[in-house]
């Protein structure tokens, strides 16, 4: 297997995402390979996710280098009007890509790394190759328009969204075993066996287990160890390929952390009770659960209720931070111009919901710094989601809490000196410009910055 390490190669970047792994849980015993990799890398010690800190928003931000308000994917759930009024739609569904394209003509509003590579001189290398064991939605936003090659259980495609032959399809499930199988193929086919300028591996752990088991408990620790082993295998393969680390930059990171669910709040029912929403399934004011955050949409005919909604939210003990109008921009969202145009101006749009609806408010749910039974700090209320993950005592994320906003980021090679640290705040929007700079491609149109030279 693999090519001789001496074979000449162009510059490449290898990106591994250990979904949900918190920076403070990396250590010599829990995750020995990552701990070692951190020592060999440039460590970003104040790394942050985006808001909402959900996998799909973060995946789109990693792929585009942009904040959610600019790439257009505003959460794990969004409110769309597909002809029957505003309703919540999970962006993780396999059909979300086609539904949002049918409604708005696009999936994301900024180009992905896969697209930028396909339009560059590096397209001949195969551009971007992505192996994802996340939800279909989180996988799709890495390459929604089929510029590169994407392997995922919901469907694997090559350039032009051309389906790959069945023998090449990836058929793994979330969890430890699936992640190990995806890593096998990623190392063999993408890292060692291919020449793609960008290789992305998205593991499901420790997120998958963390949502179902207590953080720091035996099952969660096994899941962290499994993600650690997968990341370690990729790091070894990259070292074999390019021992000096000059040509192949390795980025190992997570998209967000997790906190322990404290209370599950039925926000929808509370809005109905407060007279702000006509009925649980009404299309006037539509809250969407982002786990430990909530994002509220208002239909065109319900915009006059937004001030009352904001006042209501500010009085709730489960709402720690409330954003609306201009302050949505402070957290990377946008009301669609509501703050400047006023409630009466027409033509406003939240970036995809349709029919004049707007983003009315966003809430990061209430937190506590207390520890769970395994000594893992950080508790948070969550918004109940019909059919979603509503598990008190188990992991969740989505808000602005200290721990869910503490993913890790290690960069090895590519000119980043080993054994160093960046103390300034960094964000998952900085990955795309850092990768493009390493590959020698232009950086325009992104919110993030190249981390090369930042201290
Ligand atoms: Zn995630």
Short mmCIF file of C-alpha atoms and ligand atoms in Angstrom, two decimals:
data_model
loop_
_atom_site.label_atom_id
_atom_site.label_comp_id
_atom_site.label_asym_id
_atom_site.label_seq_id
_atom_site.Cartn_x
_atom_site.Cartn_y
_atom_site.Cartn_z
CA UNK A 1 0.00 0.00 0.00
CA UNK A 2 1.01 3.59 -0.50
CA UNK A 3 3.59 5.25 -2.64
CA UNK A 4 7.29 5.56 -1.78
CA UNK A 5 7.71 8.67 0.31
CA UNK A 6 10.32 9.92 -2.12
CA UNK A 7 7.91 10.35 -5.04
CA UNK A 8 7.56 14.07 -5.86
CA UNK A 9 4.24 15.59 -4.93
CA UNK A 10 2.71 19.04 -5.10
CA UNK A 11 1.60 20.84 -1.98
CA UNK A 12 -1.32 19.23 -0.24
CA UNK A 13 -3.48 19.73 2.83
CA UNK A 14 -5.00 16.99 4.96
CA UNK A 15 -7.84 18.00 7.29
CA UNK A 16 -9.23 15.71 10.00
CA UNK A 17 -12.27 16.73 12.08
CA UNK A 18 -12.94 14.85 15.34
CA UNK A 19 -16.55 15.96 15.76
CA UNK A 20 -17.26 17.56 19.16
CA UNK A 21 -13.92 16.86 20.83
CA UNK A 22 -13.34 19.56 23.45
CA UNK A 23 -9.88 21.05 23.80
CA UNK A 24 -9.83 20.50 27.57
CA UNK A 25 -10.49 16.75 27.19
CA UNK A 26 -7.29 16.15 25.19
CA UNK A 27 -4.60 14.69 27.42
CA UNK A 28 -1.83 12.07 27.59
CA UNK A 29 -4.15 9.38 28.92
CA UNK A 30 -7.49 10.09 27.27
CA UNK A 31 -6.11 10.90 23.79
CA UNK A 32 -2.38 10.03 23.70
CA UNK A 33 -1.94 10.37 19.93
CA UNK A 34 -3.59 13.77 19.78
CA UNK A 35 -1.62 14.87 22.81
CA UNK A 36 1.57 13.87 21.01
CA UNK A 37 0.40 15.49 17.77
CA UNK A 38 -0.28 18.71 19.67
CA UNK A 39 3.34 18.71 20.84
CA UNK A 40 4.51 18.31 17.22
CA UNK A 41 2.16 21.00 15.94
CA UNK A 42 1.32 24.64 16.19
CA UNK A 43 -1.54 24.62 18.72
CA UNK A 44 -4.29 27.23 18.54
CA UNK A 45 -5.04 27.63 22.22
CA UNK A 46 -8.09 29.88 21.94
CA UNK A 47 -9.88 28.22 19.08
CA UNK A 48 -13.61 28.89 18.61
CA UNK A 49 -16.57 27.54 16.68
CA UNK A 50 -19.23 29.68 15.01
CA UNK A 51 -22.79 30.43 16.21
CA UNK A 52 -24.87 28.37 16.28
CA UNK A 53 -22.11 25.92 17.24
CA UNK A 54 -23.76 23.07 15.35
CA UNK A 55 -22.01 20.61 13.06
CA UNK A 56 -23.64 21.76 9.83
CA UNK A 57 -23.04 25.49 10.36
CA UNK A 58 -19.45 24.75 11.39
CA UNK A 59 -18.95 22.37 8.45
CA UNK A 60 -20.12 25.10 6.04
CA UNK A 61 -17.86 27.63 7.79
CA UNK A 62 -14.86 25.28 7.55
CA UNK A 63 -15.62 24.66 3.87
CA UNK A 64 -16.15 28.33 2.92
CA UNK A 65 -14.08 30.32 5.44
CA UNK A 66 -17.22 32.36 6.10
CA UNK A 67 -19.57 33.16 8.97
CA UNK A 68 -23.05 31.64 8.81
CA UNK A 69 -24.63 34.96 7.73
CA UNK A 70 -22.42 34.90 4.64
CA UNK A 71 -22.46 31.20 3.71
CA UNK A 72 -26.21 31.05 4.33
CA UNK A 73 -26.58 27.87 6.39
CA UNK A 74 -27.95 29.17 9.68
CA UNK A 75 -28.33 26.04 11.76
CA UNK A 76 -28.91 22.32 12.14
CA UNK A 77 -32.55 23.27 11.65
CA UNK A 78 -33.78 26.21 9.56
CA UNK A 79 -37.29 27.51 8.89
CA UNK A 80 -38.29 27.32 5.24
CA UNK A 81 -41.46 28.26 3.40
CA UNK A 82 -41.77 25.63 0.69
CA UNK A 83 -45.26 26.78 -0.24
CA UNK A 84 -47.23 25.98 2.89
CA UNK A 85 -45.85 28.57 5.25
CA UNK A 86 -42.75 28.65 7.43
CA UNK A 87 -41.84 25.33 9.03
CA UNK A 88 -38.71 23.88 10.63
CA UNK A 89 -36.58 21.68 8.35
CA UNK A 90 -33.53 19.68 9.44
CA UNK A 91 -30.49 20.60 7.37
CA UNK A 92 -29.03 17.17 8.16
CA UNK A 93 -31.51 15.35 5.92
CA UNK A 94 -30.24 13.72 2.76
CA UNK A 95 -32.80 15.68 0.71
CA UNK A 96 -32.06 19.10 2.25
CA UNK A 97 -29.53 19.90 -0.49
CA UNK A 98 -32.15 19.44 -3.22
CA UNK A 99 -34.91 21.18 -1.28
CA UNK A 100 -32.96 24.35 -0.55
CA UNK A 101 -31.69 24.42 -4.12
CA UNK A 102 -35.26 24.14 -5.42
CA UNK A 103 -36.30 27.00 -3.14
CA UNK A 104 -33.39 29.42 -3.53
CA UNK A 105 -31.30 28.12 -6.42
CA UNK A 106 -28.28 27.33 -4.25
CA UNK A 107 -27.14 25.44 -1.15
CA UNK A 108 -24.44 27.83 0.13
CA UNK A 109 -23.95 31.45 -0.91
CA UNK A 110 -20.13 31.34 -0.88
CA UNK A 111 -17.78 28.96 -2.70
CA UNK A 112 -16.36 25.96 -0.86
CA UNK A 113 -12.76 24.84 -0.86
CA UNK A 114 -13.81 22.06 -3.24
CA UNK A 115 -15.13 24.66 -5.70
CA UNK A 116 -12.10 26.92 -5.37
CA UNK A 117 -9.78 23.97 -6.01
CA UNK A 118 -11.80 22.80 -9.01
CA UNK A 119 -11.48 26.26 -10.53
CA UNK A 120 -7.72 26.42 -9.86
CA UNK A 121 -4.67 24.92 -11.55
CA UNK A 122 -4.82 22.23 -8.87
CA UNK A 123 -7.98 20.74 -10.35
CA UNK A 124 -5.79 18.27 -12.23
CA UNK A 125 -4.74 16.75 -8.93
CA UNK A 126 -8.31 15.72 -8.25
CA UNK A 127 -9.05 18.89 -6.30
CA UNK A 128 -10.79 17.99 -3.06
CA UNK A 129 -11.57 14.49 -1.77
CA UNK A 130 -13.89 14.29 1.23
CA UNK A 131 -14.67 11.23 3.34
CA UNK A 132 -17.45 12.03 5.82
CA UNK A 133 -19.07 9.92 8.52
CA UNK A 134 -21.29 12.81 9.71
CA UNK A 135 -24.96 13.43 8.81
CA UNK A 136 -25.77 13.77 5.10
CA UNK A 137 -26.29 17.52 5.54
CA UNK A 138 -22.95 18.09 7.26
CA UNK A 139 -21.23 16.05 4.55
CA UNK A 140 -23.00 17.74 1.64
CA UNK A 141 -22.03 21.29 2.62
CA UNK A 142 -18.38 20.33 2.19
CA UNK A 143 -19.11 20.11 -1.53
CA UNK A 144 -22.81 20.76 -2.25
CA UNK A 145 -22.40 21.32 -5.98
CA UNK A 146 -20.10 18.41 -6.76
CA UNK A 147 -16.79 20.06 -7.60
CA UNK A 148 -14.70 17.40 -5.90
CA UNK A 149 -15.24 13.83 -4.75
CA UNK A 150 -17.40 13.13 -1.71
CA UNK A 151 -17.78 9.75 -0.02
CA UNK A 152 -20.80 9.39 2.26
CA UNK A 153 -23.35 6.73 3.11
CA UNK A 154 -26.18 8.85 1.66
CA UNK A 155 -24.50 8.88 -1.76
CA UNK A 156 -20.94 9.23 -3.06
CA UNK A 157 -20.17 11.45 -6.02
CA UNK A 158 -17.35 12.60 -8.23
CA UNK A 159 -17.09 15.93 -10.07
CA UNK A 160 -20.40 17.04 -11.54
CA UNK A 161 -22.27 15.14 -8.79
CA UNK A 162 -21.71 12.03 -10.90
CA UNK A 163 -22.49 9.00 -8.71
CA UNK A 164 -19.46 6.83 -8.04
CA UNK A 165 -19.56 3.14 -9.02
CA UNK A 166 -21.17 1.00 -6.30
CA UNK A 167 -17.87 -0.69 -5.49
CA UNK A 168 -16.40 2.69 -4.50
CA UNK A 169 -19.34 3.80 -2.37
CA UNK A 170 -18.80 4.41 1.33
CA UNK A 171 -21.28 2.49 3.42
CA UNK A 172 -20.37 3.21 7.04
CA UNK A 173 -22.57 4.12 9.97
CA UNK A 174 -21.88 6.73 12.65
CA UNK A 175 -19.91 5.43 15.62
CA UNK A 176 -16.55 3.92 16.50
CA UNK A 177 -16.60 1.07 13.94
CA UNK A 178 -17.77 3.28 11.10
CA UNK A 179 -15.15 5.90 11.85
CA UNK A 180 -12.41 3.24 11.81
CA UNK A 181 -13.61 1.95 8.44
CA UNK A 182 -13.79 5.46 6.95
CA UNK A 183 -10.30 6.17 8.24
CA UNK A 184 -9.00 2.97 6.57
CA UNK A 185 -10.23 4.10 3.21
CA UNK A 186 -9.22 7.72 3.73
CA UNK A 187 -5.62 6.77 4.51
CA UNK A 188 -5.34 4.18 1.74
CA UNK A 189 -7.18 5.96 -1.06
CA UNK A 190 -6.99 9.68 -0.35
CA UNK A 191 -3.83 10.35 1.66
CA UNK A 192 -1.42 7.65 0.43
CA UNK A 193 -3.12 6.39 -2.71
CA UNK A 194 -4.27 9.69 -4.21
CA UNK A 195 -2.87 13.07 -5.11
CA UNK A 196 -5.76 15.39 -4.25
CA UNK A 197 -4.62 18.82 -3.08
CA UNK A 198 -7.14 18.68 -0.23
CA UNK A 199 -8.17 15.54 1.66
CA UNK A 200 -10.88 15.90 4.32
CA UNK A 201 -11.85 13.25 6.88
CA UNK A 202 -14.88 13.99 9.10
CA UNK A 203 -15.26 11.52 11.99
CA UNK A 204 -18.56 11.07 13.83
CA UNK A 205 -16.91 10.58 17.22
CA UNK A 206 -16.87 11.59 19.98
CA UNK A 207 -20.00 13.55 18.99
CA UNK A 208 -22.17 10.52 18.27
CA UNK A 209 -21.52 8.86 21.62
CA UNK A 210 -21.42 12.17 23.51
CA UNK A 211 -25.05 12.89 22.57
CA UNK A 212 -26.13 9.52 24.00
CA UNK A 213 -23.88 9.02 27.05
CA UNK A 214 -22.55 11.19 29.87
CA UNK A 215 -19.49 13.24 28.94
CA UNK A 216 -16.38 11.75 30.50
CA UNK A 217 -18.13 8.44 31.23
CA UNK A 218 -16.73 5.08 30.05
CA UNK A 219 -18.54 5.06 26.68
CA UNK A 220 -17.58 8.66 25.92
CA UNK A 221 -13.98 7.96 26.84
CA UNK A 222 -13.94 4.97 24.47
CA UNK A 223 -15.29 7.21 21.71
CA UNK A 224 -12.60 9.82 22.39
CA UNK A 225 -9.95 7.08 22.31
CA UNK A 226 -11.34 5.82 19.01
CA UNK A 227 -11.24 9.29 17.41
CA UNK A 228 -7.72 9.66 18.81
CA UNK A 229 -6.67 6.40 17.12
CA UNK A 230 -8.16 7.50 13.78
CA UNK A 231 -6.44 10.89 13.91
CA UNK A 232 -3.20 9.18 14.90
CA UNK A 233 -3.33 6.87 11.89
CA UNK A 234 -3.78 9.82 9.55
CA UNK A 235 -0.92 11.69 11.24
CA UNK A 236 1.37 8.66 10.75
CA UNK A 237 0.40 8.36 7.10
CA UNK A 238 1.09 12.05 6.47
CA UNK A 239 4.45 11.73 8.16
CA UNK A 240 5.28 8.77 5.92
CA UNK A 241 4.28 10.78 2.86
CA UNK A 242 6.20 13.91 3.79
CA UNK A 243 8.51 13.45 6.79
CA UNK A 244 9.60 17.09 6.71
CA UNK A 245 6.06 18.42 6.67
CA UNK A 246 6.91 21.09 4.12
CA UNK A 247 4.58 20.02 1.37
CA UNK A 248 1.75 18.35 3.23
CA UNK A 249 0.03 20.44 5.87
CA UNK A 250 -1.90 18.40 8.44
CA UNK A 251 -4.77 20.10 10.26
CA UNK A 252 -6.51 18.15 13.02
CA UNK A 253 -9.40 19.90 14.67
CA UNK A 254 -12.94 19.72 16.00
CA UNK A 255 -15.96 21.75 14.95
CA UNK A 256 -17.21 22.58 18.48
CA UNK A 257 -17.30 21.00 21.94
CA UNK A 258 -20.18 19.62 23.97
CA UNK A 259 -21.77 20.53 27.29
CA UNK A 260 -24.03 18.45 29.50
CA UNK A 261 -27.76 18.96 28.99
CA UNK A 262 -29.36 20.39 32.16
CA UNK A 263 -33.01 21.26 31.39
CA UNK A 264 -34.94 20.58 28.19
CA UNK A 265 -37.10 23.63 27.43
CA UNK A 266 -40.17 23.39 25.19
CA UNK A 267 -39.68 26.83 23.67
CA UNK A 268 -42.39 26.30 21.09
CA UNK A 269 -45.02 25.63 23.76
CA UNK A 270 -43.88 28.63 25.81
CA UNK A 271 -44.32 30.92 22.79
CA UNK A 272 -47.87 29.65 22.30
CA UNK A 273 -48.59 30.12 26.00
CA UNK A 274 -47.26 33.70 25.82
CA UNK A 275 -49.51 34.53 22.87
CA UNK A 276 -46.56 35.06 20.54
CA UNK A 277 -47.41 32.05 18.35
CA UNK A 278 -50.89 30.93 17.29
CA UNK A 279 -50.41 27.16 17.72
CA UNK A 280 -47.56 24.62 18.10
CA UNK A 281 -47.38 24.07 14.34
CA UNK A 282 -48.36 27.58 13.22
CA UNK A 283 -46.31 29.30 10.52
CA UNK A 284 -46.14 32.80 12.06
CA UNK A 285 -43.24 32.68 14.53
CA UNK A 286 -41.08 29.56 14.13
CA UNK A 287 -38.38 28.72 16.68
CA UNK A 288 -35.71 26.25 15.55
CA UNK A 289 -33.69 24.15 17.99
CA UNK A 290 -29.92 24.34 17.72
CA UNK A 291 -29.42 22.21 20.84
CA UNK A 292 -28.09 24.69 23.38
CA UNK A 293 -29.23 27.60 21.22
CA UNK A 294 -32.47 28.63 19.53
CA UNK A 295 -33.00 30.65 16.36
CA UNK A 296 -36.37 32.30 15.74
CA UNK A 297 -37.92 33.14 12.37
CA UNK A 298 -40.88 35.47 11.73
CA UNK A 299 -43.13 35.16 8.69
CA UNK A 300 -43.78 38.38 6.75
CA UNK A 301 -47.16 38.79 8.44
CA UNK A 302 -45.75 38.32 11.95
CA UNK A 303 -42.86 40.77 11.91
CA UNK A 304 -44.69 43.24 14.16
CA UNK A 305 -44.44 40.63 16.94
CA UNK A 306 -40.64 40.70 16.96
CA UNK A 307 -40.24 43.41 19.65
CA UNK A 308 -42.61 41.49 21.94
CA UNK A 309 -40.75 38.25 21.18
CA UNK A 310 -37.43 39.84 22.12
CA UNK A 311 -38.90 41.25 25.32
CA UNK A 312 -40.33 37.83 26.20
CA UNK A 313 -37.01 36.09 25.54
CA UNK A 314 -35.10 38.59 27.66
CA UNK A 315 -37.30 37.67 30.63
CA UNK A 316 -36.71 33.91 30.41
CA UNK A 317 -34.33 32.21 32.85
CA UNK A 318 -33.35 29.68 30.15
CA UNK A 319 -32.22 32.43 27.76
CA UNK A 320 -28.73 33.55 28.76
CA UNK A 321 -27.99 35.80 25.78
CA UNK A 322 -30.62 37.19 23.41
CA UNK A 323 -29.81 38.67 20.00
CA UNK A 324 -32.14 40.48 17.62
CA UNK A 325 -31.95 43.10 14.86
CA UNK A 326 -28.48 44.63 14.56
CA UNK A 327 -27.02 42.56 17.42
CA UNK A 328 -27.47 39.35 15.38
CA UNK A 329 -24.42 40.49 13.44
CA UNK A 330 -22.38 40.38 16.65
CA UNK A 331 -22.74 36.59 16.63
CA UNK A 332 -22.29 35.99 12.90
CA UNK A 333 -25.96 36.01 11.91
CA UNK A 334 -28.07 38.64 10.15
CA UNK A 335 -31.72 39.59 10.29
CA UNK A 336 -31.64 40.21 6.55
CA UNK A 337 -31.61 44.01 6.85
CA UNK A 338 -34.43 44.30 9.35
CA UNK A 339 -32.48 46.61 11.62
CA UNK A 340 -31.83 49.15 8.89
CA UNK A 341 -35.02 48.86 6.91
CA UNK A 342 -37.44 48.78 9.81
CA UNK A 343 -40.38 46.48 10.21
CA UNK A 344 -42.37 47.96 7.36
CA UNK A 345 -39.78 47.73 4.59
CA UNK A 346 -40.33 44.99 2.06
CA UNK A 347 -38.06 42.62 0.23
CA UNK A 348 -36.27 41.36 3.31
CA UNK A 349 -35.08 37.85 3.45
CA UNK A 350 -33.14 35.79 5.95
CA UNK A 351 -31.09 34.20 3.24
CA UNK A 352 -33.26 31.33 2.21
CA UNK A 353 -36.44 30.96 4.27
CA UNK A 354 -38.48 32.63 1.55
CA UNK A 355 -41.64 34.71 1.24
CA UNK A 356 -40.41 37.75 3.13
CA UNK A 357 -39.67 35.93 6.38
CA UNK A 358 -36.85 37.22 8.55
CA UNK A 359 -34.49 35.99 11.21
CA UNK A 360 -36.16 37.48 14.28
CA UNK A 361 -33.97 36.46 17.21
CA UNK A 362 -31.31 34.05 18.44
CA UNK A 363 -30.72 32.77 21.96
CA UNK A 364 -27.78 31.06 23.59
CA UNK A 365 -29.38 28.98 26.34
CA UNK A 366 -28.58 29.37 30.06
CA UNK A 367 -25.36 27.78 31.36
CA UNK A 368 -23.69 26.71 34.55
CA UNK A 369 -20.03 25.97 35.18
CA UNK A 370 -20.96 23.02 37.40
CA UNK A 371 -19.55 19.54 36.70
CA UNK A 372 -21.38 16.37 35.74
CA UNK A 373 -20.95 13.07 37.60
CA UNK A 374 -17.66 12.43 35.79
CA UNK A 375 -16.19 15.81 36.67
CA UNK A 376 -16.71 17.37 33.22
CA UNK A 377 -17.56 21.05 33.62
CA UNK A 378 -20.31 22.87 31.75
CA UNK A 379 -24.07 22.36 31.97
CA UNK A 380 -26.56 23.97 29.62
CA UNK A 381 -30.28 24.17 29.01
CA UNK A 382 -31.37 23.08 25.55
CA UNK A 383 -34.38 23.75 23.35
CA UNK A 384 -36.60 20.69 22.91
CA UNK A 385 -36.62 19.41 19.32
CA UNK A 386 -39.38 17.15 18.04
CA UNK A 387 -37.62 13.98 16.90
CA UNK A 388 -34.27 15.44 17.97
CA UNK A 389 -31.76 14.71 20.71
CA UNK A 390 -33.32 15.73 24.04
CA UNK A 391 -31.20 13.85 26.58
CA UNK A 392 -30.76 15.37 30.05
CA UNK A 393 -27.36 14.42 31.46
CA UNK A 394 -25.93 13.79 27.97
CA UNK A 395 -23.85 15.99 25.65
CA UNK A 396 -25.23 18.79 23.49
CA UNK A 397 -23.97 21.96 21.79
CA UNK A 398 -25.09 24.85 19.60
CA UNK A 399 -24.64 27.92 21.80
CA UNK A 400 -21.98 30.26 23.05
CA UNK A 401 -20.95 28.38 26.21
CA UNK A 402 -17.27 28.30 27.11
CA UNK A 403 -16.91 24.55 26.54
CA UNK A 404 -19.00 24.11 23.41
CA UNK A 405 -16.99 27.04 22.03
CA UNK A 406 -13.69 25.30 22.80
CA UNK A 407 -12.86 22.99 19.92
CA UNK A 408 -9.15 22.23 19.41
CA UNK A 409 -6.93 23.04 16.44
CA UNK A 410 -3.49 21.57 15.69
CA UNK A 411 -1.57 22.47 12.52
CA UNK A 412 1.51 20.40 11.67
CA UNK A 413 3.79 21.23 8.77
CA UNK A 414 3.11 23.73 6.02
CA UNK A 415 5.53 26.15 7.63
CA UNK A 416 3.85 26.11 11.04
CA UNK A 417 6.66 25.52 13.54
CA UNK A 418 6.19 22.49 15.76
CA UNK A 419 5.89 22.92 19.49
CA UNK A 420 4.50 26.44 19.20
CA UNK A 421 1.15 28.00 20.10
CA UNK A 422 -1.13 30.73 18.83
CA UNK A 423 -2.64 32.51 21.83
CA UNK A 424 -4.91 34.88 19.90
CA UNK A 425 -8.48 33.76 19.28
CA UNK A 426 -8.84 31.68 16.11
CA UNK A 427 -12.00 30.34 14.51
CA UNK A 428 -13.08 27.54 12.25
CA UNK A 429 -13.53 30.22 9.53
CA UNK A 430 -9.72 30.53 9.52
CA UNK A 431 -9.11 27.01 8.21
CA UNK A 432 -10.09 27.62 4.58
CA UNK A 433 -7.81 30.67 4.10
CA UNK A 434 -4.96 28.86 5.87
CA UNK A 435 -5.34 25.86 3.55
CA UNK A 436 -5.63 28.01 0.41
CA UNK A 437 -2.54 30.03 1.36
CA UNK A 438 -0.57 26.80 1.82
CA UNK A 439 -1.73 25.59 -1.61
CA UNK A 440 -0.81 28.94 -3.16
CA UNK A 441 -4.36 29.92 -4.12
CA UNK A 442 -6.11 33.31 -3.74
CA UNK A 443 -7.93 34.09 -0.48
CA UNK A 444 -10.64 36.59 -1.48
CA UNK A 445 -14.24 36.52 -0.29
CA UNK A 446 -13.73 34.91 3.10
CA UNK A 447 -14.35 36.18 6.65
CA UNK A 448 -11.50 34.15 8.15
CA UNK A 449 -7.77 34.79 7.89
CA UNK A 450 -4.65 32.84 7.07
CA UNK A 451 -3.18 31.74 10.41
CA UNK A 452 0.35 31.63 9.05
CA UNK A 453 2.30 34.25 11.00
CA UNK A 454 -0.41 34.80 13.62
CA UNK A 455 0.82 34.40 17.21
ZN1 LIG B 1 -20.18 18.59 15.22
#
